[in-house]
Coordinates of C-alpha atoms (C1' of nucleotides) in Angstrom, one line a residue:
Chain A
M92 CA 0.1 0.4 0.0
S93 CA 3.1 2.3 0.0
S94 CA 4.2 3.0 -3.8
F95 CA 0.3 2.4 -5.0
I96 CA -2.0 5.0 -5.3
P97 CA -5.4 4.6 -5.6
F98 CA -6.8 7.7 -6.6
D99 CA -6.5 10.6 -8.6
I100 CA -3.6 13.0 -7.2
H101 CA -5.3 15.6 -8.7
C102 CA -8.4 15.3 -7.0
Y103 CA -6.4 14.6 -4.0
Q104 CA -4.3 17.7 -3.9
K105 CA -7.5 19.7 -4.2
L106 CA -9.5 18.2 -1.3
L107 CA -6.1 18.5 0.8
A108 CA -5.8 22.1 -0.1
K109 CA -9.7 22.8 0.9
F110 CA -10.2 20.5 3.9
Q111 CA -6.6 19.4 4.8
D112 CA -8.1 21.5 8.5
V113 CA -11.3 20.3 8.8
F114 CA -11.0 16.2 7.6
E115 CA -9.1 13.6 8.9
P116 CA -6.4 12.2 6.5
E117 CA -8.6 8.6 6.5
L118 CA -11.5 9.8 5.9
I119 CA -10.2 12.6 3.3
N120 CA -8.4 9.0 1.8
E121 CA -11.7 7.7 2.0
I122 CA -13.1 10.3 -0.1
C123 CA -10.8 10.2 -2.8
E124 CA -11.1 6.3 -3.4
S125 CA -15.2 6.0 -3.2
G126 CA -16.0 9.8 -5.1
K127 CA -15.9 10.0 -8.4
L128 CA -14.6 13.4 -9.9
R129 CA -16.2 14.6 -13.3
S130 CA -16.2 17.5 -15.1
F131 CA -18.5 19.9 -16.8
D132 CA -18.7 22.8 -19.1
R133 CA -20.5 25.9 -18.3
D134 CA -24.5 25.7 -18.4
E135 CA -24.4 22.2 -18.0
I136 CA -27.5 20.9 -16.5
L137 CA -26.1 18.6 -13.6
M138 CA -29.6 17.5 -12.1
D139 CA -33.3 18.5 -13.1
I140 CA -36.6 18.5 -10.8
G141 CA -37.8 15.0 -10.5
M142 CA -34.1 13.1 -11.2
V143 CA -33.6 10.8 -8.7
I144 CA -29.7 10.8 -7.0
N145 CA -28.1 8.6 -5.2
E146 CA -24.8 10.4 -4.9
M147 CA -23.9 13.4 -3.0
P148 CA -21.7 16.5 -4.9
L149 CA -18.6 18.2 -3.4
V150 CA -16.9 21.1 -5.6
I151 CA -13.8 20.5 -5.6
S152 CA -13.5 23.7 -8.8
G153 CA -16.0 26.0 -10.9
S154 CA -19.5 26.9 -9.5
V155 CA -22.9 26.0 -9.7
K156 CA -26.5 27.6 -9.7
I157 CA -29.0 26.0 -7.8
M158 CA -33.0 26.3 -8.7
T159 CA -36.4 25.8 -8.3
E160 CA -39.1 25.7 -10.6
D161 CA -43.1 25.9 -10.3
D162 CA -45.5 23.7 -12.5
Q163 CA -45.2 26.4 -15.4
G164 CA -41.5 26.0 -15.7
D165 CA -40.8 29.2 -14.2
E166 CA -37.6 29.6 -12.5
L167 CA -36.1 31.1 -9.5
L168 CA -32.2 31.4 -8.2
L169 CA -31.9 30.0 -4.5
Y170 CA -28.2 30.3 -4.2
Y171 CA -24.6 28.7 -5.7
L172 CA -22.3 26.1 -4.7
E173 CA -18.9 27.3 -4.8
L174 CA -15.8 25.7 -3.6
G175 CA -16.0 22.5 -1.0
D176 CA -19.1 23.2 -0.9
T177 CA -22.5 20.7 -1.1
C178 CA -25.6 20.7 -2.0
A179 CA -27.9 20.6 1.3
I180 CA -31.3 19.6 -0.6
T181 CA -29.5 17.1 -2.4
L182 CA -28.1 15.5 1.0
N183 CA -31.6 15.7 2.3
C184 CA -33.0 14.2 -1.1
C185 CA -30.8 11.4 -1.5
T186 CA -31.0 10.5 2.4
Q187 CA -34.7 10.4 2.2
Q188 CA -34.6 8.3 -1.3
Q189 CA -37.0 11.4 -2.8
K190 CA -36.7 13.0 -6.4
S191 CA -34.8 16.1 -6.8
S192 CA -36.7 19.5 -6.0
I193 CA -34.1 21.1 -7.3
K194 CA -32.1 21.9 -11.0
A195 CA -28.6 22.4 -10.7
I196 CA -26.4 24.7 -13.5
T197 CA -23.1 24.8 -14.2
E198 CA -21.9 28.3 -13.4
E199 CA -18.5 27.7 -15.4
S200 CA -17.0 25.1 -16.7
C201 CA -16.5 23.2 -12.9
E202 CA -15.1 19.8 -11.2
L203 CA -17.3 18.0 -8.9
L204 CA -16.8 14.6 -6.9
F205 CA -19.6 11.7 -6.5
I206 CA -20.0 10.0 -3.1
P207 CA -22.2 7.5 -3.1
I208 CA -25.0 7.5 -0.1
N209 CA -24.1 4.4 1.5
K210 CA -20.5 5.9 2.4
M211 CA -22.3 9.3 3.8
D212 CA -24.1 6.9 6.7
D213 CA -21.2 5.4 7.2
W214 CA -19.1 8.3 7.6
M215 CA -21.1 9.7 9.6
V216 CA -20.9 7.5 12.1
R217 CA -17.2 7.1 12.1
Y218 CA -15.8 10.6 11.5
K219 CA -16.9 13.6 13.4
S220 CA -15.7 16.3 10.9
W221 CA -18.0 14.3 8.2
R222 CA -20.9 14.9 10.2
A223 CA -20.2 18.2 11.4
F224 CA -19.6 19.3 7.9
V225 CA -23.1 17.7 6.6
L226 CA -24.5 19.6 9.7
G227 CA -22.9 23.1 8.9
S228 CA -23.7 22.8 5.2
Y229 CA -27.4 22.3 6.3
N230 CA -27.1 25.1 8.3
L231 CA -25.6 27.2 6.0
R232 CA -28.1 27.0 3.5
L233 CA -30.7 27.0 5.8
N234 CA -29.6 30.4 6.5
E235 CA -28.8 31.2 3.0
M236 CA -32.2 30.5 2.4
L237 CA -34.3 32.0 4.6
Q238 CA -32.1 35.5 3.6
S239 CA -33.4 34.6 -0.1
I240 CA -36.9 34.5 1.1
D241 CA -36.0 38.2 2.9
H242 CA -35.1 39.8 0.0
L243 CA -37.7 38.0 -2.2
V244 CA -40.6 39.5 -0.2
F245 CA -39.3 42.8 1.6
H246 CA -37.1 44.1 -1.0
S247 CA -37.5 45.5 -4.3
M248 CA -36.5 44.2 -7.6
E249 CA -34.0 47.1 -7.4
D250 CA -32.1 45.5 -4.4
R251 CA -32.6 41.9 -5.6
V252 CA -30.7 42.9 -9.2
I253 CA -28.1 44.7 -7.0
K254 CA -27.6 41.7 -4.8
Y255 CA -27.9 39.3 -8.0
L256 CA -25.1 41.4 -9.3
S257 CA -22.9 41.2 -6.9
D258 CA -23.5 37.9 -5.8
K259 CA -22.3 36.8 -9.2
A260 CA -19.4 39.3 -9.9
G261 CA -18.2 37.3 -5.8
I262 CA -18.9 33.8 -7.9
S263 CA -16.4 34.6 -10.8
K264 CA -14.1 37.2 -9.2
S265 CA -14.6 39.7 -11.8
N266 CA -16.7 42.8 -12.5
S267 CA -17.4 42.1 -15.8
L268 CA -20.3 39.8 -15.9
K269 CA -20.9 37.9 -19.1
I270 CA -24.8 38.1 -18.6
T271 CA -28.0 39.0 -20.5
H272 CA -30.6 40.9 -18.8
S273 CA -33.1 37.9 -19.5
Q274 CA -31.2 35.7 -18.0
I275 CA -31.2 38.1 -15.0
A276 CA -35.1 38.1 -15.5
N277 CA -35.1 34.5 -15.3
D278 CA -33.4 34.1 -12.5
L279 CA -35.0 36.8 -10.8
H280 CA -38.4 35.4 -12.0
S281 CA -39.0 39.0 -13.6
S282 CA -39.5 40.2 -16.8
R283 CA -36.7 41.5 -19.8
V284 CA -38.4 44.5 -19.6
V285 CA -38.3 45.5 -15.9
I286 CA -34.5 44.3 -15.7
S287 CA -33.6 46.6 -18.6
R288 CA -35.4 49.4 -16.6
I289 CA -33.5 48.7 -13.6
M290 CA -30.5 48.3 -15.3
K291 CA -30.4 51.4 -17.3
K292 CA -31.4 53.2 -13.9
L293 CA -28.4 51.6 -12.2
E294 CA -26.4 52.3 -15.4
R295 CA -27.4 56.3 -14.8
E296 CA -26.5 56.3 -11.3
N297 CA -23.1 55.3 -12.7
K298 CA -23.5 52.1 -10.6
I299 CA -23.0 49.8 -13.7
E300 CA -21.7 50.0 -17.2
Q301 CA -23.0 47.9 -19.6
R302 CA -22.3 46.8 -23.6
R303 CA -24.1 44.0 -25.1
N304 CA -24.3 40.4 -23.2
L305 CA -21.7 42.1 -20.8
V306 CA -22.4 43.9 -17.3
M307 CA -19.2 46.0 -15.8
M308 CA -20.1 46.4 -12.0
L309 CA -18.4 50.1 -11.0
D310 CA -18.8 50.8 -7.6
V311 CA -16.6 48.4 -5.7
Chain B
dC194 C1' -25.0 42.8 -47.0
dC195 C1' -29.1 40.4 -43.6
dA196 C1' -31.2 37.3 -40.0
dT197 C1' -31.3 36.9 -35.2
dT198 C1' -31.1 38.4 -31.1
dA199 C1' -30.1 42.1 -27.2
dA200 C1' -31.4 45.8 -25.3
dG201 C1' -34.0 50.6 -25.2
dA202 C1' -38.9 52.9 -25.6
dT203 C1' -43.4 53.2 -24.9
dA204 C1' -48.0 52.6 -23.1
dC205 C1' -51.4 50.4 -20.5
dT206 C1' -52.7 47.2 -16.6
Chain C
dA250 C1' -44.0 45.6 -11.5
dG251 C1' -45.5 43.1 -15.0
dT252 C1' -47.3 42.9 -20.4
dA253 C1' -47.4 44.4 -24.9
dT254 C1' -45.8 46.2 -28.7
dC255 C1' -42.6 48.4 -31.8
dT256 C1' -37.6 50.5 -32.8
dT257 C1' -32.7 50.2 -32.6
dA258 C1' -28.6 48.5 -32.2
dA259 C1' -25.5 44.2 -32.5
dT260 C1' -23.1 40.5 -33.9
dG261 C1' -22.2 36.7 -36.8
dG262 C1' -22.2 34.2 -40.8

DNA sequence: CCATTAAGATACT
DNA sequence: AGTATCTTAATGG
């Protein structure tokens, strides 16, 4: 076992970089051994409503957009997954053996590590750090959801657009976002004209600058 | 060039 | 805020 490397080195290094202070070394080894690493391009649908999930995703690189959808197919952005994040809703889905209630789309090109659910139960009892990670992830998402609901109900469309843009800038670590007004409208469950109106206003207030398919954040 | 599509404008709900 | 409709501008073949 000394010279044999049973897993992907690249993946191992990524995990180590992110989790060496959080997970026990043996756990990191186990994650590498039983996880399957897959990479995706941008805008790939990882998961759709109604799909059955039996693996838990862990983000190794890139970011993933998590959305809900109503019966008419209208969408609403819930939150983003970044490096080291896992999706609490998926966690719930797989432990309960339910169908997915969400849709997951890659935001940039991504690498995800898929962990079989049977491992999860095992690790829950064997590793304290894993337990803490899973519970912490639930906590984080719950709070984020509450914040989203708060914004949705108590804030104006303009506030929501501003939050959306700065969230997106934070995720992509860039101030120029390649996005169209109708994409924003779709994510925020609004219409293109309304977004255009708000974007025009923000531009007049020198908060953003825009070209076709491009928005640049100014007040940073 | 022209077709397509993003974004602006205006008017009405 | 949202819808409908029209106009204008950018982009890629």
